[in-house]
PDB file of C-alpha atoms in Angstrom:
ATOM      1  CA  UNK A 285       0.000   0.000   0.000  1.00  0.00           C
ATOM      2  CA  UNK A 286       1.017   3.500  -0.460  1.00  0.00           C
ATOM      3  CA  UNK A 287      -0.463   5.584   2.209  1.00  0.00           C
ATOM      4  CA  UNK A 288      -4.219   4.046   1.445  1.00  0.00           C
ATOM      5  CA  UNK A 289      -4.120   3.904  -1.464  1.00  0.00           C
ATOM      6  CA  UNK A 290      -3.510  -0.127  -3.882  1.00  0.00           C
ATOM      7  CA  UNK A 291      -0.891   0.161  -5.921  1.00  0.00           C
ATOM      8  CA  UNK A 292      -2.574  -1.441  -9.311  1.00  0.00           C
ATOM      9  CA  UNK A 293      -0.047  -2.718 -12.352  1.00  0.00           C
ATOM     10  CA  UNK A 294      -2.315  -2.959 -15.384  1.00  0.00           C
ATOM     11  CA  UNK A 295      -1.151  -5.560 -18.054  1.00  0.00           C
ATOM     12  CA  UNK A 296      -2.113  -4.634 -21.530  1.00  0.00           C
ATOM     13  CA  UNK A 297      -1.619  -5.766 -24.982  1.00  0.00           C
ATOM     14  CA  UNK A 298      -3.992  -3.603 -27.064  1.00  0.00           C
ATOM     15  CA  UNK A 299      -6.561  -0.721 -26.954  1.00  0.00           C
ATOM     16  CA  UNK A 300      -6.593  -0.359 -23.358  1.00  0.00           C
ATOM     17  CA  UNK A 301     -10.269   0.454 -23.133  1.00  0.00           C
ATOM     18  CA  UNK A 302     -10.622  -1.802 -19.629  1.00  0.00           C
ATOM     19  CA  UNK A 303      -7.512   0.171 -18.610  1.00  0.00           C
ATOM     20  CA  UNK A 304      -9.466   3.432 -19.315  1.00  0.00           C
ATOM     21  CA  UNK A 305     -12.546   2.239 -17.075  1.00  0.00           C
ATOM     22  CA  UNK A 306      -9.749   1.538 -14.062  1.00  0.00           C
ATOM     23  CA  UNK A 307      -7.715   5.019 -14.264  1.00  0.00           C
ATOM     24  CA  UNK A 308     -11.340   6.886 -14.492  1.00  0.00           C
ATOM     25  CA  UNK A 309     -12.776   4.916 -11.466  1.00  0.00           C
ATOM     26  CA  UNK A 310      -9.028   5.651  -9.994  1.00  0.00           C
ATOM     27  CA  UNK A 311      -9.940   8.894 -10.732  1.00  0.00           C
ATOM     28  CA  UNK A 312     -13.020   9.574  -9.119  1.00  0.00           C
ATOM     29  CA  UNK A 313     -12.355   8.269  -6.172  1.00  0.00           C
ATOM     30  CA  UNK A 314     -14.921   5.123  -6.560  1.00  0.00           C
ATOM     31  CA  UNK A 315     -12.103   2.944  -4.961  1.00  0.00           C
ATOM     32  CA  UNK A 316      -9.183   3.535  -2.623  1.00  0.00           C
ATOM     33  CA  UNK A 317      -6.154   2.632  -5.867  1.00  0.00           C
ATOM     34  CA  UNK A 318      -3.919   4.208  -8.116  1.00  0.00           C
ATOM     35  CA  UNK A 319      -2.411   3.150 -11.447  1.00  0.00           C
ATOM     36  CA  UNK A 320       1.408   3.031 -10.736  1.00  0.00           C
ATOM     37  CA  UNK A 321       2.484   0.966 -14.001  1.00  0.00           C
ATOM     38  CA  UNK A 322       0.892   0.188 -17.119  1.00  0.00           C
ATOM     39  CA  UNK A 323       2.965  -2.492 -18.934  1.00  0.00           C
ATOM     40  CA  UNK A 324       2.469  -3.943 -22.360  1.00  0.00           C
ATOM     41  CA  UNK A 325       4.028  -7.112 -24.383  1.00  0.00           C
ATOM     42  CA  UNK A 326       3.318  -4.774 -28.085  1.00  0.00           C
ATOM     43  CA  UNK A 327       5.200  -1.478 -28.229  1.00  0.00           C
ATOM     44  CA  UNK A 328       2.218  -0.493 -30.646  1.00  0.00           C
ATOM     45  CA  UNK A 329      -0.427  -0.791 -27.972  1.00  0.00           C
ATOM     46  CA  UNK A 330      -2.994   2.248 -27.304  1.00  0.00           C
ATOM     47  CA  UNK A 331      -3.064   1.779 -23.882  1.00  0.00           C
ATOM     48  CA  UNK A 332       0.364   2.891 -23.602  1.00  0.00           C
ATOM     49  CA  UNK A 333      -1.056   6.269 -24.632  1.00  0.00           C
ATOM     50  CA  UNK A 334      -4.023   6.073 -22.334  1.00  0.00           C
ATOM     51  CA  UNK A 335      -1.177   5.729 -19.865  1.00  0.00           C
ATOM     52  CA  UNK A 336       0.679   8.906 -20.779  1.00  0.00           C
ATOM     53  CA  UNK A 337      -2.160  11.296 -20.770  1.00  0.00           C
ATOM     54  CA  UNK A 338      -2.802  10.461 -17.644  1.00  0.00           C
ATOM     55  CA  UNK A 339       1.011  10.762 -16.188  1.00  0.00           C
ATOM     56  CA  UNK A 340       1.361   6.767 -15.391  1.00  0.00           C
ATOM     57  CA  UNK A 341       4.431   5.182 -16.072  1.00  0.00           C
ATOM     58  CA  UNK A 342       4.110   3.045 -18.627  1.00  0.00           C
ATOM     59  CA  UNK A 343       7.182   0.101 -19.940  1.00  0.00           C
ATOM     60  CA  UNK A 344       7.512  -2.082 -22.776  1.00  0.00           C
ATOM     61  CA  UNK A 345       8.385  -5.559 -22.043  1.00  0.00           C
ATOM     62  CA  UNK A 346       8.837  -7.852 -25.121  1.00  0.00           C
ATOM     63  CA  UNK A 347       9.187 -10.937 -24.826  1.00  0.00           C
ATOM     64  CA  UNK A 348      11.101 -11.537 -27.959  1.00  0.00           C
ATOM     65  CA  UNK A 349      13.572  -9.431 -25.785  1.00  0.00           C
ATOM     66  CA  UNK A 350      13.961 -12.457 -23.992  1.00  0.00           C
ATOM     67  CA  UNK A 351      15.494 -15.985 -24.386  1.00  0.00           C
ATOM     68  CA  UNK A 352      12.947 -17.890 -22.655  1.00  0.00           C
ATOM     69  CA  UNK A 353       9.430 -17.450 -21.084  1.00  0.00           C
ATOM     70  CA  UNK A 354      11.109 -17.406 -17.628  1.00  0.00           C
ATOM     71  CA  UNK A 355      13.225 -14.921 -18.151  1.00  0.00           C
ATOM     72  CA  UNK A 356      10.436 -12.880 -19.756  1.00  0.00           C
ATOM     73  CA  UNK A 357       8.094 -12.963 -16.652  1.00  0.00           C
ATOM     74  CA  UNK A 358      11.133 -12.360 -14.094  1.00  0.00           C
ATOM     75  CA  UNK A 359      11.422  -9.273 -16.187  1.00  0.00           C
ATOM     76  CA  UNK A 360       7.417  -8.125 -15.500  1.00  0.00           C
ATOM     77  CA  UNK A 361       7.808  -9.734 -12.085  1.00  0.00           C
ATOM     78  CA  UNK A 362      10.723  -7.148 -11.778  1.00  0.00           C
ATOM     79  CA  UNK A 363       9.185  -3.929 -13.536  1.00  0.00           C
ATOM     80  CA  UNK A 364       5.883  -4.452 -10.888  1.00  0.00           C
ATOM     81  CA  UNK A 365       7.778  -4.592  -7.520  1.00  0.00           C
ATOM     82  CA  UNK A 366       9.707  -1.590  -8.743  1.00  0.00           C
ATOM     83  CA  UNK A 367       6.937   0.047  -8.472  1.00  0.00           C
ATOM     84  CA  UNK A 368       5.774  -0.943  -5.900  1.00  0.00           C
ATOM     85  CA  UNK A 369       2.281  -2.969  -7.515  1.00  0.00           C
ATOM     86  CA  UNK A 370       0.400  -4.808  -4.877  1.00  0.00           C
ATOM     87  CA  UNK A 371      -2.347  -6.194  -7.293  1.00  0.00           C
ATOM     88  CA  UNK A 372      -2.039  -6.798 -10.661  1.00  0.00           C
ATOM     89  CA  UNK A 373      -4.742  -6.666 -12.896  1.00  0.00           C
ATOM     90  CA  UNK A 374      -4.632  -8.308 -16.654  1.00  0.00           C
ATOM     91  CA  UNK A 375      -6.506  -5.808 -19.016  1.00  0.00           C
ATOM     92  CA  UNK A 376      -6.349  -7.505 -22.193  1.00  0.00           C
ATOM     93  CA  UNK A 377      -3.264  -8.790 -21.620  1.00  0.00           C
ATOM     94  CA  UNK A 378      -2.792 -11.969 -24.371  1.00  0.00           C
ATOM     95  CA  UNK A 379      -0.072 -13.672 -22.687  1.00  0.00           C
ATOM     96  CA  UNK A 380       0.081 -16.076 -19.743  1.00  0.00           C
ATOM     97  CA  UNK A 381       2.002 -15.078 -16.911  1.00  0.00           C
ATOM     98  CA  UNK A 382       4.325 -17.371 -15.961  1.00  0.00           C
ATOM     99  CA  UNK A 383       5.101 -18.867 -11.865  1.00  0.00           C
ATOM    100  CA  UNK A 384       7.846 -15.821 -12.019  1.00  0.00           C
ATOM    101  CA  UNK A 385       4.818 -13.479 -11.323  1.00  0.00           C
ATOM    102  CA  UNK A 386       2.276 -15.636  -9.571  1.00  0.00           C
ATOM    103  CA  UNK A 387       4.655 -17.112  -6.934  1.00  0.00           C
ATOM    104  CA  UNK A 388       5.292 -13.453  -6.235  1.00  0.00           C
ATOM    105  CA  UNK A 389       1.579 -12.139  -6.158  1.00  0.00           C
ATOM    106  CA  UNK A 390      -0.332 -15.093  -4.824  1.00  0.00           C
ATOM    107  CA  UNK A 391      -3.967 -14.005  -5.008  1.00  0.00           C
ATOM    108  CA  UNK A 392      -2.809 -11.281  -6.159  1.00  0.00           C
ATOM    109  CA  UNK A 393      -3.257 -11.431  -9.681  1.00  0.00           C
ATOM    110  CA  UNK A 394      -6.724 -10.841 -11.881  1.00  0.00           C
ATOM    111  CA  UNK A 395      -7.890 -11.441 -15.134  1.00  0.00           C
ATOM    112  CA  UNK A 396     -10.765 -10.543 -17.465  1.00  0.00           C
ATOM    113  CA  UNK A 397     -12.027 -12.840 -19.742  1.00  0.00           C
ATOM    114  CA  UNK A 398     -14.643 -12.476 -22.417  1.00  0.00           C
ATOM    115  CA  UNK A 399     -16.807 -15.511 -21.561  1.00  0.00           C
ATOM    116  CA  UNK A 400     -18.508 -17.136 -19.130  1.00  0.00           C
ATOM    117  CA  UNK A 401     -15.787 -19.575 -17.594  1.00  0.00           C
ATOM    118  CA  UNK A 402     -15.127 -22.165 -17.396  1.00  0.00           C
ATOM    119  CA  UNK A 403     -16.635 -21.886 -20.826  1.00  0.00           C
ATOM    120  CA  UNK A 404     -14.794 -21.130 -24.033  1.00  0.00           C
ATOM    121  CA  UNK A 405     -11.584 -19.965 -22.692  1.00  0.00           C
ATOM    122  CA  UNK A 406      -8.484 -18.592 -24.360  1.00  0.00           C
ATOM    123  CA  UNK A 407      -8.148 -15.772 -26.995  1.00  0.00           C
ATOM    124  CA  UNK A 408     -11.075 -15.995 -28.737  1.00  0.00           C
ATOM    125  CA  UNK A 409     -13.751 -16.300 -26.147  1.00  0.00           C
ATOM    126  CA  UNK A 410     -16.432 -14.186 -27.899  1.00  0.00           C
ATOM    127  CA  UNK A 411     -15.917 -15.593 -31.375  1.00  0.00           C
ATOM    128  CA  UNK A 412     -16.138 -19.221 -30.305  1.00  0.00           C
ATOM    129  CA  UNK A 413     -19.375 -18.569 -28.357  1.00  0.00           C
ATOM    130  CA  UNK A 414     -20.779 -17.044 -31.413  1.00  0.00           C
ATOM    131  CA  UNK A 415     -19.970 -19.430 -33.037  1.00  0.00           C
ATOM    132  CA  UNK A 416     -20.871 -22.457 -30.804  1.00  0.00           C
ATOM    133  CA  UNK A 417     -24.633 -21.082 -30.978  1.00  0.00           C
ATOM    134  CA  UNK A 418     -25.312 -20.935 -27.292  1.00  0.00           C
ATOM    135  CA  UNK A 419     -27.812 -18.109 -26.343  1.00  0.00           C
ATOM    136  CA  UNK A 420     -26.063 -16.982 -23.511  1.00  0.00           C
ATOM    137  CA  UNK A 421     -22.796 -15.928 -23.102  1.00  0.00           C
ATOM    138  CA  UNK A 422     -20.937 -13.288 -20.689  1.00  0.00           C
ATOM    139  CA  UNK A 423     -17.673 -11.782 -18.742  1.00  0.00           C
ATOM    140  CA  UNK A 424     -15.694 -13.209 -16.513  1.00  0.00           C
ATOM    141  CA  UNK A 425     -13.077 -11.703 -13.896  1.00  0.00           C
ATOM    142  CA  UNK A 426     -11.247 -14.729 -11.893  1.00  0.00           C
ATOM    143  CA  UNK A 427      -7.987 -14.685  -9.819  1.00  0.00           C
ATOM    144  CA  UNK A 428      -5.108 -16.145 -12.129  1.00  0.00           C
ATOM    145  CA  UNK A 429      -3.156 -18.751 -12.227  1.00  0.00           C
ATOM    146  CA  UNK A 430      -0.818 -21.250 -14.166  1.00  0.00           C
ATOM    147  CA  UNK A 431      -3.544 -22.133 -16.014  1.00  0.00           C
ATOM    148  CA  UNK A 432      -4.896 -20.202 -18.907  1.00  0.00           C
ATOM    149  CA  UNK A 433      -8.472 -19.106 -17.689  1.00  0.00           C
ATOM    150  CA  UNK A 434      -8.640 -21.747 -14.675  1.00  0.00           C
ATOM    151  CA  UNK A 435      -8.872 -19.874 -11.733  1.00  0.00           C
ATOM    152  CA  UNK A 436     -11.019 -18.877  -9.263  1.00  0.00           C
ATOM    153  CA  UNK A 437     -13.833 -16.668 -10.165  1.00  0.00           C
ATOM    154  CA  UNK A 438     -14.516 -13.427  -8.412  1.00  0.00           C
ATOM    155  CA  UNK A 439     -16.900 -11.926 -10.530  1.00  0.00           C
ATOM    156  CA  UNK A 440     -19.685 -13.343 -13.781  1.00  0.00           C
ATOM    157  CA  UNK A 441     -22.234 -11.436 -15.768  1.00  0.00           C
ATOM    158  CA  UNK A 442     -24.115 -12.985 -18.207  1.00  0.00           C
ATOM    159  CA  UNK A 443     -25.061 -11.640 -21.599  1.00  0.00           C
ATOM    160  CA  UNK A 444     -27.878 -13.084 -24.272  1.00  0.00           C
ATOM    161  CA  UNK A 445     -27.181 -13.181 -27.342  1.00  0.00           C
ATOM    162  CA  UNK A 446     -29.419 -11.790 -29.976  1.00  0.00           C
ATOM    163  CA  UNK A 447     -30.626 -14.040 -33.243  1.00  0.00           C
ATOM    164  CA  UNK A 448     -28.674 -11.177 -35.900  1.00  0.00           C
ATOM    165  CA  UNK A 449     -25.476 -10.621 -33.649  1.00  0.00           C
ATOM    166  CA  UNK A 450     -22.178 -10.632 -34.882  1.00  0.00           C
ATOM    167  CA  UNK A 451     -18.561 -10.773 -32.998  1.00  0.00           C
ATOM    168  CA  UNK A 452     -18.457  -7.174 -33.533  1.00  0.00           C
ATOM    169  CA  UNK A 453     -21.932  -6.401 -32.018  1.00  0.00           C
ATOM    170  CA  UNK A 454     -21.963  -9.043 -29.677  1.00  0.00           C
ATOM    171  CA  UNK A 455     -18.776  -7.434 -28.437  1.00  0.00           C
ATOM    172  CA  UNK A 456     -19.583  -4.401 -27.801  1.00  0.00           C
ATOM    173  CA  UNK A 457     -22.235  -5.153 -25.401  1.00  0.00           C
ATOM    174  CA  UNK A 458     -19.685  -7.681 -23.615  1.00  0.00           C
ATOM    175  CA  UNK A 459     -16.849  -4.706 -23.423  1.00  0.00           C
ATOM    176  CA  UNK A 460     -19.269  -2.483 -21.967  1.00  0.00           C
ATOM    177  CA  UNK A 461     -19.786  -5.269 -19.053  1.00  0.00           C
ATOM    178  CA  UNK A 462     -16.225  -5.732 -18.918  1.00  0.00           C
ATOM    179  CA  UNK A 463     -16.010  -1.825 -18.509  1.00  0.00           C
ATOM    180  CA  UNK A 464     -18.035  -2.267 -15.020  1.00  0.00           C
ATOM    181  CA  UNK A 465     -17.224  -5.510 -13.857  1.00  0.00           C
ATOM    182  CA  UNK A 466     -13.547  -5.175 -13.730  1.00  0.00           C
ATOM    183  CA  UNK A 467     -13.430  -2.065 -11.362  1.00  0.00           C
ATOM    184  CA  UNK A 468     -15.870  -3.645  -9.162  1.00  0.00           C
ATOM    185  CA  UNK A 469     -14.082  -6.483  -8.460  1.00  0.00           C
ATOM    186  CA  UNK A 470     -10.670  -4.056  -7.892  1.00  0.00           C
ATOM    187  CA  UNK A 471     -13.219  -1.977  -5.213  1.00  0.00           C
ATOM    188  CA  UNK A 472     -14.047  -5.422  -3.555  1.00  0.00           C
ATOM    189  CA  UNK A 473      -9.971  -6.224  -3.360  1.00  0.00           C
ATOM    190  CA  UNK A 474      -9.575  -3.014  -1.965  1.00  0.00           C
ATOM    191  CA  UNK A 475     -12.172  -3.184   0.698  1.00  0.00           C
ATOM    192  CA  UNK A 476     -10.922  -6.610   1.436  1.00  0.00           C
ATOM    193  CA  UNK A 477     -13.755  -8.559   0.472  1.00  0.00           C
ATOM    194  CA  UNK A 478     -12.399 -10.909  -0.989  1.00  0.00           C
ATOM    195  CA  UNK A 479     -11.425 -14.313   0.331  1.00  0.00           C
ATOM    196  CA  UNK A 480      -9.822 -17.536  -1.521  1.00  0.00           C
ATOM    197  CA  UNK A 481     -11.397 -20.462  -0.375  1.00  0.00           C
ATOM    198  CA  UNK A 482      -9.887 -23.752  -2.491  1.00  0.00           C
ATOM    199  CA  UNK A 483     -11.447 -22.934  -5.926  1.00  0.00           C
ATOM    200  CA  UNK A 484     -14.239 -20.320  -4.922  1.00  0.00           C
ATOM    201  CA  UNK A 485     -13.608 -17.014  -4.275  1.00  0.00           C
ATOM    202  CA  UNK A 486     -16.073 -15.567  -1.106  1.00  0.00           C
ATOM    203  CA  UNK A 487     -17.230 -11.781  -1.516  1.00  0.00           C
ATOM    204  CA  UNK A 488     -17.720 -10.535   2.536  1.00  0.00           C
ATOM    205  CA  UNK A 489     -20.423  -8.449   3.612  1.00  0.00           C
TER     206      UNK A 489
END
């Protein structure tokens, strides 16, 4: 903690709309965090931009920088105690973090994921529920592990899906959950709500 306010380090590899929603919440005082370190795996990514208008400090971490996958995630592992990051939250982040990080943020670590786990995980979650055909799909924010998309779940929405959608339309109305979701379930680490029991995750009153 610094003073009372979280320390957040916001993994990105795109647009950084999710890391928009955070810094604006951040902003307004709708949680008791701050941004210290937006990092990306792309150079080319938006969100480092997002980052800079807003005075963050922001670092590019390649991982073709790197010889192995260990040595890339002791370098993020690094670049987050730094500064001092006491959750870290993956925004869009396409990579999986390797033991590097998690053995160093143990329940410390969330994800967004475009689906309703343990449902159609990996990269593509909205595309292959389109294109499964199921009539109800959703977001997901979960605690992460070594495990692509495995662990525990904090937070679900669900969201129907309409006969005439397509993966564009469909995700809008999922990024605009994601938008909501994902700052909620930052306010309920914040407020120390939440509690890792086995595979569930309890939300206290």
């Amino acid at each position: 903690m610094s003073g009372n306010l979280v320390k957040l380090g916001v993994l990105i590899s795109g647009s950084g709309s999710n890391l928009q929603a955070i810094i604006d919440r951040c902003e307004a005082g709708e949680f008791a965090a701050e941004v210290a370190v937006v990092i990306s795996n792309r150079v080319d990514a938006y969100g480092l931009v997002r980052a800079e208008k807003h005075g963050i400090a922001r670092v590019v971490v390649e991982r073709k920088e790197f010889p192995d996958e260990a040595a890339y995630n002791s370098a993020l592992r690094d670049e987050l105690t730094a500064h001092n990051v006491e959750l870290v939250v993956m925004a869009g982040y396409m990579r999986l973090l390797g033991k590097e990080v998690l053995d160093a943020y143990p329940n410390h670590v969330i994800n967004l994921h475009p689906a309703l786990l343990p449902s159609f995980p990996g990269a593509h979650g909205i595309k292959d529920a389109l294109d499964y055909g199921v009539k109800v799909t959703g977001v997901t924010v979960h605690f992460a592990n070594e495990v692509f998309d495995e662990g525990p779940i904090i937070l679900q929405e669900a969201v129907a899906v309409r006969e005439d959608d397509t993966e564009e339309t469909l995700a809008e109305r999922i990024h605009a959950i994601e938008h909501r979701i994902l700052p909620e379930a930052i306010k309920l680490y914040c407020e120390g709500r939440l509690e890792v029991v086995g595979r569930k995750v309890r939300i206290k009153e």
